[in-house]
Short mmCIF file of C-alpha atoms in Angstrom, two decimals:
data_model
loop_
_atom_site.label_atom_id
_atom_site.label_comp_id
_atom_site.label_asym_id
_atom_site.label_seq_id
_atom_site.Cartn_x
_atom_site.Cartn_y
_atom_site.Cartn_z
CA MET O 1 121.98 94.85 89.37
CA ASP O 2 119.37 94.82 91.84
CA HIS O 3 116.41 92.41 91.06
CA LYS O 4 113.41 95.07 91.49
CA LYS O 5 115.49 97.37 89.20
CA GLN O 6 116.13 94.70 86.38
CA ILE O 7 112.11 94.06 86.34
CA GLY O 8 111.31 97.40 86.63
CA GLU O 9 113.26 98.14 83.39
CA ARG O 10 111.57 95.26 81.65
CA VAL O 11 108.24 96.49 83.11
CA LYS O 12 108.93 100.04 81.66
CA GLY O 13 110.21 98.78 78.25
CA LEU O 14 107.45 96.41 77.61
CA ARG O 15 105.00 99.41 78.42
CA GLU O 16 106.73 101.60 76.03
CA ASP O 17 106.85 98.97 73.25
CA CYS O 18 103.02 98.29 73.80
CA GLU O 19 102.71 101.94 73.45
CA LEU O 20 100.85 102.67 76.71
CA SER O 21 101.15 105.65 79.17
CA GLN O 22 101.72 104.94 82.66
CA GLU O 23 97.88 106.18 83.39
CA SER O 24 96.54 103.70 80.91
CA LEU O 25 98.94 100.61 82.17
CA ALA O 26 97.93 101.34 85.62
CA GLU O 27 94.53 101.32 85.13
CA LYS O 28 94.57 98.22 83.14
CA LEU O 29 96.26 96.65 85.94
CA GLY O 30 94.49 98.22 88.86
CA VAL O 31 97.65 99.76 90.37
CA THR O 32 98.04 103.63 90.99
CA VAL O 33 100.27 105.48 88.69
CA ASP O 34 102.52 105.99 91.72
CA PHE O 35 102.74 102.32 92.32
CA LEU O 36 103.67 101.67 88.47
CA LYS O 37 106.25 104.61 88.51
CA GLN O 38 107.66 102.71 91.97
CA VAL O 39 107.78 99.68 90.00
CA GLU O 40 109.50 100.69 86.90
CA GLU O 41 112.26 102.83 89.04
CA GLY O 42 112.84 99.31 90.80
CA THR O 43 112.15 100.86 94.14
CA VAL O 44 109.13 98.34 95.24
CA GLU O 45 108.47 94.64 94.66
CA VAL O 46 105.70 94.07 92.22
CA SER O 47 103.69 90.71 92.62
CA VAL O 48 103.76 88.07 89.91
CA SER O 49 100.05 88.18 89.14
CA VAL O 50 100.59 91.98 88.22
CA LEU O 51 103.37 90.71 86.05
CA HIS O 52 101.26 88.09 84.72
CA GLN O 53 98.57 90.49 83.95
CA LEU O 54 100.82 92.88 82.27
CA GLY O 55 102.62 89.86 80.20
CA LYS O 56 98.80 89.17 78.92
CA ILE O 57 98.03 92.75 78.11
CA CYS O 58 101.58 93.15 76.15
CA GLY O 59 101.50 89.33 74.97
CA VAL O 60 104.73 88.33 76.68
CA GLY O 61 105.32 85.59 79.10
CA LEU O 62 105.88 85.65 82.74
CA THR O 63 109.33 84.03 82.56
CA THR O 64 110.44 86.67 80.38
CA LEU O 65 109.32 89.34 82.58
CA LEU O 66 110.89 87.55 85.53
CA THR O 67 114.02 86.87 84.29
CA GLY O 68 114.56 88.61 80.75
CA GLU O 69 114.89 85.24 78.93
CA ASP O 70 112.31 83.45 76.79
CA PRO O 71 111.34 80.37 77.50
CA HIS O 72 112.20 77.73 74.75
CA LEU O 73 110.46 74.49 75.61
CA HIS O 74 107.43 73.44 73.74
CA SER O 75 106.77 69.79 74.35
CA PHE O 76 107.55 69.24 78.18
CA THR O 77 109.96 70.69 80.83
CA VAL O 78 111.50 68.78 83.77
CA THR O 79 112.11 70.96 87.26
CA PRO O 80 114.62 68.97 89.30
CA ALA O 81 113.76 69.06 93.25
CA GLY O 82 115.13 72.20 94.49
CA LYS O 83 115.73 73.87 91.02
CA GLY O 84 112.69 76.06 90.34
CA VAL O 85 113.42 79.45 89.25
CA ASP O 86 113.13 81.43 92.40
CA VAL O 87 110.79 84.19 92.07
CA HIS O 88 110.44 87.21 94.26
CA ARG O 89 106.53 87.78 94.43
CA ARG O 90 106.28 88.86 97.89
CA ALA O 91 109.08 89.61 100.49
CA GLU O 92 107.28 87.43 103.20
CA TYR O 93 106.79 84.31 101.22
CA GLY O 94 109.44 81.96 99.09
CA TYR O 95 108.43 81.10 95.76
CA GLN O 96 109.74 78.95 92.99
CA SER O 97 108.50 78.69 89.45
CA LEU O 98 108.32 75.09 88.42
CA ALA O 99 107.63 75.69 84.53
CA ALA O 100 109.90 78.69 83.65
CA ASN O 101 111.09 77.13 80.55
CA PHE O 102 108.01 76.07 78.90
CA ALA O 103 106.65 78.74 76.42
CA ASP O 104 102.94 79.59 76.17
CA ARG O 105 101.65 78.46 79.40
CA LYS O 106 98.28 78.35 80.19
CA ALA O 107 99.01 78.13 83.85
CA GLU O 108 101.78 79.32 86.41
CA PRO O 109 102.80 76.52 88.93
CA PHE O 110 104.69 77.56 92.21
CA LEU O 111 106.27 76.13 94.81
CA VAL O 112 105.50 78.18 97.90
CA THR O 113 107.14 78.49 101.50
CA VAL O 114 105.48 80.48 104.09
CA PRO O 115 106.93 80.89 107.05
CA PRO O 116 105.27 80.87 110.25
CA GLY O 117 103.57 84.24 111.16
CA LYS O 118 101.27 84.29 114.28
CA ASN O 119 102.01 88.10 114.80
CA ARG O 120 102.66 88.79 111.15
CA GLU O 121 99.99 91.25 109.38
CA VAL O 122 97.85 89.39 106.99
CA LYS O 123 98.06 91.28 103.75
CA LYS O 124 95.31 90.48 101.26
CA TYR O 125 95.99 90.16 97.79
CA HIS O 126 93.76 89.71 94.42
CA HIS O 127 94.50 89.30 90.82
CA ASP O 128 92.69 88.08 87.61
CA GLY O 129 92.06 84.45 87.11
CA GLN O 130 91.72 81.49 89.34
CA GLU O 131 94.02 79.75 91.88
CA PHE O 132 94.52 76.07 92.81
CA ASN O 133 96.47 75.50 95.99
CA TYR O 134 97.70 72.08 97.33
CA VAL O 135 98.92 72.06 100.95
CA LEU O 136 102.61 69.56 101.30
CA LYS O 137 103.59 70.26 104.45
CA GLY O 138 102.37 72.38 107.50
CA GLU O 139 99.09 73.83 108.27
CA ILE O 140 97.61 77.03 106.60
CA ARG O 141 94.62 79.16 106.92
CA PHE O 142 93.37 80.75 103.76
CA PHE O 143 91.36 84.03 103.85
CA ILE O 144 89.20 83.85 100.54
CA GLY O 145 86.72 87.19 100.71
CA GLU O 146 85.02 86.86 103.71
CA HIS O 147 85.72 83.22 104.33
CA GLU O 148 88.28 81.26 106.14
CA ALA O 149 89.64 77.82 105.77
CA LEU O 150 92.30 75.92 107.26
CA LEU O 151 94.24 73.42 105.41
CA LYS O 152 96.47 70.65 106.38
CA GLU O 153 99.01 68.26 104.54
CA GLY O 154 97.17 67.01 101.71
CA ASP O 155 94.12 69.51 101.28
CA SER O 156 93.70 71.83 98.41
CA ILE O 157 91.63 74.85 97.60
CA TYR O 158 90.60 76.04 94.29
CA PHE O 159 89.20 79.74 93.88
CA ASP O 160 88.48 82.87 92.15
CA SER O 161 91.68 84.99 92.75
CA SER O 162 89.93 88.25 91.79
CA GLN O 163 88.46 88.04 95.32
CA ASP O 164 90.91 89.60 98.11
CA HIS O 165 92.85 86.42 99.65
CA ALA O 166 95.82 85.63 102.12
CA MET O 167 97.39 83.11 103.81
CA GLN O 168 98.79 82.74 107.57
CA VAL O 169 100.61 79.71 108.89
CA VAL O 170 99.32 78.08 111.61
CA GLY O 171 101.83 76.77 114.06
CA ASP O 172 105.57 77.21 114.67
CA GLU O 173 106.88 75.71 111.43
CA PRO O 174 107.00 76.81 107.88
CA ALA O 175 104.42 75.48 105.16
CA LEU O 176 104.74 74.40 101.91
CA PHE O 177 102.22 74.30 99.18
CA LEU O 178 101.67 73.94 95.40
CA ALA O 179 100.09 77.17 94.10
CA VAL O 180 98.89 77.11 90.20
CA ILE O 181 97.51 80.31 88.93
CA PHE O 182 95.03 80.23 85.67
#
């Protein structure tokens, strides 16, 4: 079954288990009812930030929503290089969860690959919480609210992620960064 449909089924099941109407959940998540219906039908991608927020509302971990499996490690988890859990967060970026097997996480760490995109539209997103990004490779222009910041390898940024934010690679090579969502 398609990944979007699997997540959609889990979202619908969780919404029903939490005894929330589509209207009520859409309002809590800050999305439209039509968008939530499309998520539940598996016809659109849903951001990890929306899934994270849904998990908080209903007391379920992000890994459960993404994979259908419960994380089971409580002391520590090791994620070998290149073995993070692929997350379909946004079609234009590649995400790997670096702590998918750790239960009751307080933060969500991801390794994010961003392709070059001089001509790509910069779409801004927002979600509850805070975010920390550390550039490992390449140069990325971050857009936070009305501000811009150019980050190079070794630079980092920490921000209130309820503000509209986006990123765009500078140059012709993909960029790689560590993102931690709190």
